[in-house]
PDB file of N, CA and C in Angstrom:
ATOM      1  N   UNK B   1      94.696 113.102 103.170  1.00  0.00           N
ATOM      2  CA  UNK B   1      93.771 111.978 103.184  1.00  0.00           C
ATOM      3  C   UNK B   1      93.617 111.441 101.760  1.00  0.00           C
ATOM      4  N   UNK B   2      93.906 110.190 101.753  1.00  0.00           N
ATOM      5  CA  UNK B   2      93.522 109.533 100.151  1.00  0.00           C
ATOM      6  C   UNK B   2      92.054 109.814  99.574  1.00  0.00           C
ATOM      7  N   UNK B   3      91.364 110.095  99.981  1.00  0.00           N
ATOM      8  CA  UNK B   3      90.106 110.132  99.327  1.00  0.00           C
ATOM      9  C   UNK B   3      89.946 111.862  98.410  1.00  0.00           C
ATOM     10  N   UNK B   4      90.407 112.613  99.384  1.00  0.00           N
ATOM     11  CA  UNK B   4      90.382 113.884  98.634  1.00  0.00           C
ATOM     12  C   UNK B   4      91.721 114.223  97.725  1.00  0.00           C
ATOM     13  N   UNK B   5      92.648 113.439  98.103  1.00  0.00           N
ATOM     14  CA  UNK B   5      93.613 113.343  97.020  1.00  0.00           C
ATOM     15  C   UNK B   5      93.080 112.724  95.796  1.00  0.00           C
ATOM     16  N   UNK B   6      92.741 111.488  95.621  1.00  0.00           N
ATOM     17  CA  UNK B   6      91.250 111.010  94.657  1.00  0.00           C
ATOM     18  C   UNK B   6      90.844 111.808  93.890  1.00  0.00           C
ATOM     19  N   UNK B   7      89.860 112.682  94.672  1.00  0.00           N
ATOM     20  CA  UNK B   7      89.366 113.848  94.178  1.00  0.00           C
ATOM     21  C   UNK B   7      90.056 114.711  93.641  1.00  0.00           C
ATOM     22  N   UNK B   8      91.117 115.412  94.311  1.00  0.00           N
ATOM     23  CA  UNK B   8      91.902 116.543  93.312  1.00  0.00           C
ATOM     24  C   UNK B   8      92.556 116.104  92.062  1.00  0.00           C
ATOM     25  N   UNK B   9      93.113 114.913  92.035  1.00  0.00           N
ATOM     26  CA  UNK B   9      93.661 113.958  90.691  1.00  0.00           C
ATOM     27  C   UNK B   9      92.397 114.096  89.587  1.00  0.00           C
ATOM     28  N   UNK B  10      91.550 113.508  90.003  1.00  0.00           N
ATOM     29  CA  UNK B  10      90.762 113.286  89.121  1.00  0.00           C
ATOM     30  C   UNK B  10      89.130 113.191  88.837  1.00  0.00           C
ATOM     31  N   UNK B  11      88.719 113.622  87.892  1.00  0.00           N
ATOM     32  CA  UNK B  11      87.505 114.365  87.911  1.00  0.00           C
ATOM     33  C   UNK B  11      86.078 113.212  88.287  1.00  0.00           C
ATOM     34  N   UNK B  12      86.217 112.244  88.044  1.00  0.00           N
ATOM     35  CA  UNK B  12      85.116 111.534  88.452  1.00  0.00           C
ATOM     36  C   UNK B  12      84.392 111.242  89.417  1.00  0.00           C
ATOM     37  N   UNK B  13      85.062 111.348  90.543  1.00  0.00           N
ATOM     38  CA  UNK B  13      84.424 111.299  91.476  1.00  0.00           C
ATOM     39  C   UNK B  13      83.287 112.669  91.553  1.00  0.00           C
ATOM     40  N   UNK B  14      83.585 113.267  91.155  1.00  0.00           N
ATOM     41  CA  UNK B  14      82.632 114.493  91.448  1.00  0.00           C
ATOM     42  C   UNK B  14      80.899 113.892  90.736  1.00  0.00           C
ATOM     43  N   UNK B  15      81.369 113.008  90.078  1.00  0.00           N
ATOM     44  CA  UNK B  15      80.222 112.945  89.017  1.00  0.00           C
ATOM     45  C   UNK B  15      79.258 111.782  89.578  1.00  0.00           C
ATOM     46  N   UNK B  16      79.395 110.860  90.839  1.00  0.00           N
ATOM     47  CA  UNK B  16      78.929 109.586  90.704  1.00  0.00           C
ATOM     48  C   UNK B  16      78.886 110.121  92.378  1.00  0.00           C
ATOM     49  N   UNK B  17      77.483 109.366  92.219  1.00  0.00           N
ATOM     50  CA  UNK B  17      76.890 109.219  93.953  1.00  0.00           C
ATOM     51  C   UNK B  17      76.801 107.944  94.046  1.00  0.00           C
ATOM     52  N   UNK B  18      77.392 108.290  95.463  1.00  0.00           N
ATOM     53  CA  UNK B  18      77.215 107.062  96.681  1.00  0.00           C
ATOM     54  C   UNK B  18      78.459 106.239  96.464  1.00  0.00           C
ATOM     55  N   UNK B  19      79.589 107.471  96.108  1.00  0.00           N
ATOM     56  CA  UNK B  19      80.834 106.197  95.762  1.00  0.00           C
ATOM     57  C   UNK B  19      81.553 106.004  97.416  1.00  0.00           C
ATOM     58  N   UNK B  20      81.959 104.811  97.390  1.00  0.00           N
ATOM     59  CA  UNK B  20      82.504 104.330  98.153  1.00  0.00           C
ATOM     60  C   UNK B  20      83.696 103.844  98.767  1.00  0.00           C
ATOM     61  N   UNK B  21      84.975 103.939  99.410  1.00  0.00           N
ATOM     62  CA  UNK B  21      86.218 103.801  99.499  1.00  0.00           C
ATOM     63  C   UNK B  21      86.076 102.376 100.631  1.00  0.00           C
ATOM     64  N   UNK B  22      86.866 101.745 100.193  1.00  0.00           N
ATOM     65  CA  UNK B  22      86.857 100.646 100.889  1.00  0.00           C
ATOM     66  C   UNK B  22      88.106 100.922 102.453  1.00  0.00           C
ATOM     67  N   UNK B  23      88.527 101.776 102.027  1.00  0.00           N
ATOM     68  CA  UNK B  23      89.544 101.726 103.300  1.00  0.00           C
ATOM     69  C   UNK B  23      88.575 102.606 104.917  1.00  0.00           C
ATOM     70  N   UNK B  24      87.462 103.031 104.427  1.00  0.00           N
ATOM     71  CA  UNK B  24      86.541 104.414 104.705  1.00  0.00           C
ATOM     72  C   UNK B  24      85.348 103.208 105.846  1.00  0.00           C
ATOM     73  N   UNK B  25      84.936 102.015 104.871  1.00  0.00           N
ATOM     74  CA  UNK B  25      83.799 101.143 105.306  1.00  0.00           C
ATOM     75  C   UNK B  25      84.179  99.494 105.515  1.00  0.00           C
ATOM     76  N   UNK B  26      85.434  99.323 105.473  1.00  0.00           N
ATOM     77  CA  UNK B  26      85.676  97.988 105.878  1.00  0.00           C
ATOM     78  C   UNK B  26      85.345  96.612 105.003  1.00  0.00           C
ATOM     79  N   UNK B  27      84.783  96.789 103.608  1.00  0.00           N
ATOM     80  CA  UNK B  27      84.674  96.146 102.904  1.00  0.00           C
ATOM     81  C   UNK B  27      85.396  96.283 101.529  1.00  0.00           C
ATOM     82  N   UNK B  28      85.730  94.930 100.957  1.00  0.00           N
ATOM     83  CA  UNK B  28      86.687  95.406  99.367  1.00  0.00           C
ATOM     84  C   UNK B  28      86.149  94.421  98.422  1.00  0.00           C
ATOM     85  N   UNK B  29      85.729  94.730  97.266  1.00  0.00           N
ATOM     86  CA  UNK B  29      85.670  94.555  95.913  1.00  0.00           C
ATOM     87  C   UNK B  29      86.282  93.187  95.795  1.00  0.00           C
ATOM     88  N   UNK B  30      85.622  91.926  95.630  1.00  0.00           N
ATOM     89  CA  UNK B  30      84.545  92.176  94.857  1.00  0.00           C
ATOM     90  C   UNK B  30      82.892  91.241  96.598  1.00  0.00           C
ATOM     91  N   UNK B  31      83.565  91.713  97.964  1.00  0.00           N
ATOM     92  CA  UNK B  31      82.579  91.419  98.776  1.00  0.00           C
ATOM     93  C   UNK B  31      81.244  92.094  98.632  1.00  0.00           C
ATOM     94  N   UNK B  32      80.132  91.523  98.543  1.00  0.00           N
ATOM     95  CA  UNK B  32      78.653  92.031  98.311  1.00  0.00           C
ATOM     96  C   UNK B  32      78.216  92.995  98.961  1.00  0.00           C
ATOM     97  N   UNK B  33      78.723  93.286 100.424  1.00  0.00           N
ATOM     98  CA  UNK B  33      78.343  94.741 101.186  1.00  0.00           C
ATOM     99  C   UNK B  33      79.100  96.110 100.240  1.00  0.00           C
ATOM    100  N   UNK B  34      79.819  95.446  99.988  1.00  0.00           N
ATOM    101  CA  UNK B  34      79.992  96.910  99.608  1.00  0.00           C
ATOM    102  C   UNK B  34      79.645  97.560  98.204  1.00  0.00           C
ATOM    103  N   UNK B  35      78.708  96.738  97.829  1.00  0.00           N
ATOM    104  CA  UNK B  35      77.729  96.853  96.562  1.00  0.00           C
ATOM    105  C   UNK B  35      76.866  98.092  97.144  1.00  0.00           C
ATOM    106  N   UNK B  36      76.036  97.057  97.907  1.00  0.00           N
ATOM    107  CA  UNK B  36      74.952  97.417  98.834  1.00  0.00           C
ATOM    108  C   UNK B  36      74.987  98.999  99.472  1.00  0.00           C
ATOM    109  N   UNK B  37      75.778  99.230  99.912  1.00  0.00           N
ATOM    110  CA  UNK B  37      76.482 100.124 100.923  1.00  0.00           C
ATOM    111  C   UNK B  37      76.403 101.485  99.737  1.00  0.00           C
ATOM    112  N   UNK B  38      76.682 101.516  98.552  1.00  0.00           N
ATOM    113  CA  UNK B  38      77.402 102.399  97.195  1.00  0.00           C
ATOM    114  C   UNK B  38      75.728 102.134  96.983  1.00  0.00           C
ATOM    115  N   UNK B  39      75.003 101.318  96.726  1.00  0.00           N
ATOM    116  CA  UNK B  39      73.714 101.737  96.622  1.00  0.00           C
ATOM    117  C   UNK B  39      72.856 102.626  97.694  1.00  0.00           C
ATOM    118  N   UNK B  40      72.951 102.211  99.312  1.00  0.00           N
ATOM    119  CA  UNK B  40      72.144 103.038 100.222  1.00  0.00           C
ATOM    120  C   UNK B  40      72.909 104.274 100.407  1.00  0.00           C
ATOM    121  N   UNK B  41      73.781 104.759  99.770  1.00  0.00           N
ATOM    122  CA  UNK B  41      74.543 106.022  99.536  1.00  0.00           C
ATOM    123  C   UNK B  41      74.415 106.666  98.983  1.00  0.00           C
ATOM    124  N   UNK B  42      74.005 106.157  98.010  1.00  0.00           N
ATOM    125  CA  UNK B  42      72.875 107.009  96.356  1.00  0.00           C
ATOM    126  C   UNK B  42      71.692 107.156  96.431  1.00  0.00           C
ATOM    127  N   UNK B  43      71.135 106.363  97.921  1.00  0.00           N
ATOM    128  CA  UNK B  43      69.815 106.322  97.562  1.00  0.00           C
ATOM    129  C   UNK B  43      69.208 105.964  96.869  1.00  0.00           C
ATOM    130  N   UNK B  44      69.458 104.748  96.133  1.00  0.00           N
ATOM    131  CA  UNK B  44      69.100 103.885  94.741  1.00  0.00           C
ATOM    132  C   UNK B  44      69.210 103.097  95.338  1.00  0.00           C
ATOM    133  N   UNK B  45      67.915 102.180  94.342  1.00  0.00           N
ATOM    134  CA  UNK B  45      67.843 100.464  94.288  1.00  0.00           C
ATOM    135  C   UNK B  45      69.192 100.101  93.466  1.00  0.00           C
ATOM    136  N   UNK B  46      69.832  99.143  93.925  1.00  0.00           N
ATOM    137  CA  UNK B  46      70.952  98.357  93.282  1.00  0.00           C
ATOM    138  C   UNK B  46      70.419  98.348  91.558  1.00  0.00           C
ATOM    139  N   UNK B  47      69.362  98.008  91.188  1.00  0.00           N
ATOM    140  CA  UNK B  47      69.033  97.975  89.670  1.00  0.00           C
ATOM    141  C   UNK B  47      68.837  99.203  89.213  1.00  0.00           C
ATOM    142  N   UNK B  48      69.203 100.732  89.623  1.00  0.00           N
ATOM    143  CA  UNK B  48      69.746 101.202  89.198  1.00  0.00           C
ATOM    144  C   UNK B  48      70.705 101.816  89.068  1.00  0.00           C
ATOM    145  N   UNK B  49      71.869 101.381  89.508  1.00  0.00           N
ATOM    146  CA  UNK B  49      73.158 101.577  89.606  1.00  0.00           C
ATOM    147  C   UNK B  49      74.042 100.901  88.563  1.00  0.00           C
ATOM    148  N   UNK B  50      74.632 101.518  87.817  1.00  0.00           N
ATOM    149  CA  UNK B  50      75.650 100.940  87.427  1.00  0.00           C
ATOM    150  C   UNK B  50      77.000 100.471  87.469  1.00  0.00           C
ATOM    151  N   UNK B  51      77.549  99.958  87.748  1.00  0.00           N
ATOM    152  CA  UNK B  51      78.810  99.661  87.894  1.00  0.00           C
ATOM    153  C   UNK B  51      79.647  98.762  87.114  1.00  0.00           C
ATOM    154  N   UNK B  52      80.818  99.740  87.162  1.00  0.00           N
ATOM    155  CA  UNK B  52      81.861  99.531  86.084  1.00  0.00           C
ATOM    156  C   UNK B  52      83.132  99.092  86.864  1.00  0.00           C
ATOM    157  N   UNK B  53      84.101  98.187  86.114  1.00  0.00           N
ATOM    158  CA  UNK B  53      85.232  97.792  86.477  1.00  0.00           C
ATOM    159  C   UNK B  53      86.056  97.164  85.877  1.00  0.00           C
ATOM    160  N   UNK B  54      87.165  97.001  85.207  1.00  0.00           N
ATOM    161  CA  UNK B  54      88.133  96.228  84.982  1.00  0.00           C
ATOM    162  C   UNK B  54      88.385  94.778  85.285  1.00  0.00           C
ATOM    163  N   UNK B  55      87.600  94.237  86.325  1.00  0.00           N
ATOM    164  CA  UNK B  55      87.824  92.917  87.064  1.00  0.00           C
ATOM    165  C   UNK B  55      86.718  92.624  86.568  1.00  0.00           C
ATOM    166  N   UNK B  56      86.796  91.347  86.108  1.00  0.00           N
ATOM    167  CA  UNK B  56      85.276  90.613  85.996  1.00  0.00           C
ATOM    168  C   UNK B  56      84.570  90.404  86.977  1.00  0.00           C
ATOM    169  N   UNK B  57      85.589  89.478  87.823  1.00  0.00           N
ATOM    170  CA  UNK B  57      85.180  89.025  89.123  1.00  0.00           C
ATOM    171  C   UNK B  57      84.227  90.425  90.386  1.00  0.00           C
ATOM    172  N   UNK B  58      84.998  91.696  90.065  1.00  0.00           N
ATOM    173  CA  UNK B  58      84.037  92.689  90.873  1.00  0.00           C
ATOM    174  C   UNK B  58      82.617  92.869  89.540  1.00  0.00           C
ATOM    175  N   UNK B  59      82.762  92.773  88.719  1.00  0.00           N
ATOM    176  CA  UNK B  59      81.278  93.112  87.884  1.00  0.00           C
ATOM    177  C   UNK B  59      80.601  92.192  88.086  1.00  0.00           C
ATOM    178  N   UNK B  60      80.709  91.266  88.530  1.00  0.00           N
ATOM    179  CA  UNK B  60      80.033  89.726  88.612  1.00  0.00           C
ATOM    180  C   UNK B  60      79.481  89.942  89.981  1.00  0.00           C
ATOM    181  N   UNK B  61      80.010  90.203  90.723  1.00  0.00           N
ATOM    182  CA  UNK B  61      79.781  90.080  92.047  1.00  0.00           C
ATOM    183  C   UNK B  61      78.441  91.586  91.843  1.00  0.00           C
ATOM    184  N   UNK B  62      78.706  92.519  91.356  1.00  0.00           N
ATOM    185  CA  UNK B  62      77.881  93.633  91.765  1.00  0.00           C
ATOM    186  C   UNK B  62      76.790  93.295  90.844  1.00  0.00           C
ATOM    187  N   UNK B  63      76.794  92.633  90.012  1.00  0.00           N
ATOM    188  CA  UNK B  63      75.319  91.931  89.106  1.00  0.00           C
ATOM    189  C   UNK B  63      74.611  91.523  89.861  1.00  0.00           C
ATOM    190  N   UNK B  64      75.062  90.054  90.798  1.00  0.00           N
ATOM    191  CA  UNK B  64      74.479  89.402  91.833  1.00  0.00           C
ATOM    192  C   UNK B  64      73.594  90.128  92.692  1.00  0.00           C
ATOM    193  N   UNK B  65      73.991  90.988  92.905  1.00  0.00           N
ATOM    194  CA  UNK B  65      72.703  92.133  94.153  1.00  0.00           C
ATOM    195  C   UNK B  65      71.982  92.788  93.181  1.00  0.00           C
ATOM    196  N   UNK B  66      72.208  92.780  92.069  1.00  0.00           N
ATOM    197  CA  UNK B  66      71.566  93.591  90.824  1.00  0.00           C
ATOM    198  C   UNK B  66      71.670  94.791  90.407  1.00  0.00           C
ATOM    199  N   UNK B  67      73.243  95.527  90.579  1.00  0.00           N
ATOM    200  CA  UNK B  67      73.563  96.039  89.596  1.00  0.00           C
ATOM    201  C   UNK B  67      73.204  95.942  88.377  1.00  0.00           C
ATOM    202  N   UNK B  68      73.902  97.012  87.270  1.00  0.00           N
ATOM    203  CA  UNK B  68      73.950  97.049  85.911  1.00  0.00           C
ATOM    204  C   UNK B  68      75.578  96.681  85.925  1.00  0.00           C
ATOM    205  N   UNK B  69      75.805  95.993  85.566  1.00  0.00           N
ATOM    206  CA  UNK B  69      77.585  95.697  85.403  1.00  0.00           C
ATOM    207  C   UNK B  69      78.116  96.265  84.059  1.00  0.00           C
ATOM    208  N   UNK B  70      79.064  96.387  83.799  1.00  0.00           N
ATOM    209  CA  UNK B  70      79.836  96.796  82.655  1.00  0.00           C
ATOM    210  C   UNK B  70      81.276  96.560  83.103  1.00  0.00           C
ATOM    211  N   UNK B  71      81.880  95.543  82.000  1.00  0.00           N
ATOM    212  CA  UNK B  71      82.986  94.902  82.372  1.00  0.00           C
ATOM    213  C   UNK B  71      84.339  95.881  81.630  1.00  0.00           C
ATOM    214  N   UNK B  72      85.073  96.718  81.766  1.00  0.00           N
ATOM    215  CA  UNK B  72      85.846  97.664  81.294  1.00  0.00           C
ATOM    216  C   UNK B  72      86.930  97.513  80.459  1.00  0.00           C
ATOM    217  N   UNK B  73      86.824  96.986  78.869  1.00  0.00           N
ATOM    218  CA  UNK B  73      87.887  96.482  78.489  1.00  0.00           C
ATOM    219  C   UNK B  73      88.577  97.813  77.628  1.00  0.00           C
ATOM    220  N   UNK B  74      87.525  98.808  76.664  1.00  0.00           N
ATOM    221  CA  UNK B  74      88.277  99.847  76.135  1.00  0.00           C
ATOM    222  C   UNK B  74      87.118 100.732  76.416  1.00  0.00           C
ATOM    223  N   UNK B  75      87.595 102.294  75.839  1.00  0.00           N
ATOM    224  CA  UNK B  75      86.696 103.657  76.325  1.00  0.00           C
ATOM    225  C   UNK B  75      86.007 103.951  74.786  1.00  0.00           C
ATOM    226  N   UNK B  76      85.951 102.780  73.293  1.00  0.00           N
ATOM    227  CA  UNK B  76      85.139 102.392  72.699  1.00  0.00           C
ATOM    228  C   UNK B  76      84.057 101.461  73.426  1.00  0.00           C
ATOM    229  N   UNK B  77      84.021 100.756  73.696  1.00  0.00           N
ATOM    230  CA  UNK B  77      83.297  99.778  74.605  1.00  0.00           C
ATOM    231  C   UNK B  77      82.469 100.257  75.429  1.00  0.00           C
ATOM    232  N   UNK B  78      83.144 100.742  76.635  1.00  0.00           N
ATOM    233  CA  UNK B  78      82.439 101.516  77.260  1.00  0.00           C
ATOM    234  C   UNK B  78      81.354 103.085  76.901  1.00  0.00           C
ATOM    235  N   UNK B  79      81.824 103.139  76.281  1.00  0.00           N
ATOM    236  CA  UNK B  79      80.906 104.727  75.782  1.00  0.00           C
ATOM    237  C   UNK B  79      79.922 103.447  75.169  1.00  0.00           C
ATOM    238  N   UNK B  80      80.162 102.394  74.362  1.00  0.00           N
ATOM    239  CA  UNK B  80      78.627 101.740  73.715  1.00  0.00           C
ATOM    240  C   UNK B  80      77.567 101.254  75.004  1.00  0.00           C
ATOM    241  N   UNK B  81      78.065 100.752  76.203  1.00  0.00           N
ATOM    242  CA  UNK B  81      78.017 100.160  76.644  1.00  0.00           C
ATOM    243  C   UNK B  81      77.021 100.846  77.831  1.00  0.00           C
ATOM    244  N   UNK B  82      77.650 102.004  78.387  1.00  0.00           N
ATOM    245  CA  UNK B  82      77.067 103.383  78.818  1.00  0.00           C
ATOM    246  C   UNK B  82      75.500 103.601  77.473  1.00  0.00           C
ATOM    247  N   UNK B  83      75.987 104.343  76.887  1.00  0.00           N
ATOM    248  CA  UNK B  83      74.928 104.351  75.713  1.00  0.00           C
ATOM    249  C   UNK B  83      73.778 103.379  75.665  1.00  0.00           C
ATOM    250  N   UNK B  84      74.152 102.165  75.218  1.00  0.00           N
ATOM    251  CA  UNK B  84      72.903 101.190  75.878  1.00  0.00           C
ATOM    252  C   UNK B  84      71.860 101.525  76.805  1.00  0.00           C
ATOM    253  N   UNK B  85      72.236 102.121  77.952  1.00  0.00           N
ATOM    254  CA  UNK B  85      71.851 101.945  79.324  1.00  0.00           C
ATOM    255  C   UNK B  85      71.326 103.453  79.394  1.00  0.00           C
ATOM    256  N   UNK B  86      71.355 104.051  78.559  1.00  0.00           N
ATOM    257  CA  UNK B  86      70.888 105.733  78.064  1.00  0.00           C
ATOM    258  C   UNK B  86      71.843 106.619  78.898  1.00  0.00           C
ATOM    259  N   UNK B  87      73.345 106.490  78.675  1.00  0.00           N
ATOM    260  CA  UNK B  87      73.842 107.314  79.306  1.00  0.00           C
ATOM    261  C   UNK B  87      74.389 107.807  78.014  1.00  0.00           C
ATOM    262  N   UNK B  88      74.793 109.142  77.899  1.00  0.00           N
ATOM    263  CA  UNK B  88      75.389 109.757  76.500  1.00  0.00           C
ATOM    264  C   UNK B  88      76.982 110.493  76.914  1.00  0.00           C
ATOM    265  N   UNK B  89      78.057 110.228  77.146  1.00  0.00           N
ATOM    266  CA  UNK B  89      78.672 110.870  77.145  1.00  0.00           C
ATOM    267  C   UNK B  89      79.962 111.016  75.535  1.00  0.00           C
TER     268      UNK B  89
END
């Protein structure tokens, strides 16, 4: 199954609730349910969720419901960017 293949590759998923596979719920990036959906999965209000991505167009879209967006250009960037938002890694 792709999702636990996901998982054995690579470590992040372990770390982030309420993630979501689009092949799993019928919606894809950058459609607004499936913002929504990654929020009632976490059990979080959309404003506090963050979400990160490479595509503008999906960070834009997950702002709109009120995410925290972070647009993914380098892993300088992002660690400031995280940081901001009081995450420390």
């Amino acid at each position: 199954h792709v999702q636990e293949e996901i998982k054995k590759r690579y470590s992040f998923p372990n770390f982030i609730d309420g993630a979501v596979y689009s092949f799993n719920i019928g919606y894809r990036k950058p459609e607004e349910n499936i913002y929504r959906i990654a929020a009632d999965n976490a059990k979080a209000l959309p404003e506090n969720c963050i979400f990160i991505d490479d595509q503008l167009e999906n960070v834009q879209a997950a702002i709109r419901i009120g995410f925290i967006g972070i647009h993914f250009s380098s892993y300088k960037r992002l660690k400031a960017d995280l940081l901001k938002n009081g995450i420390i890694i």
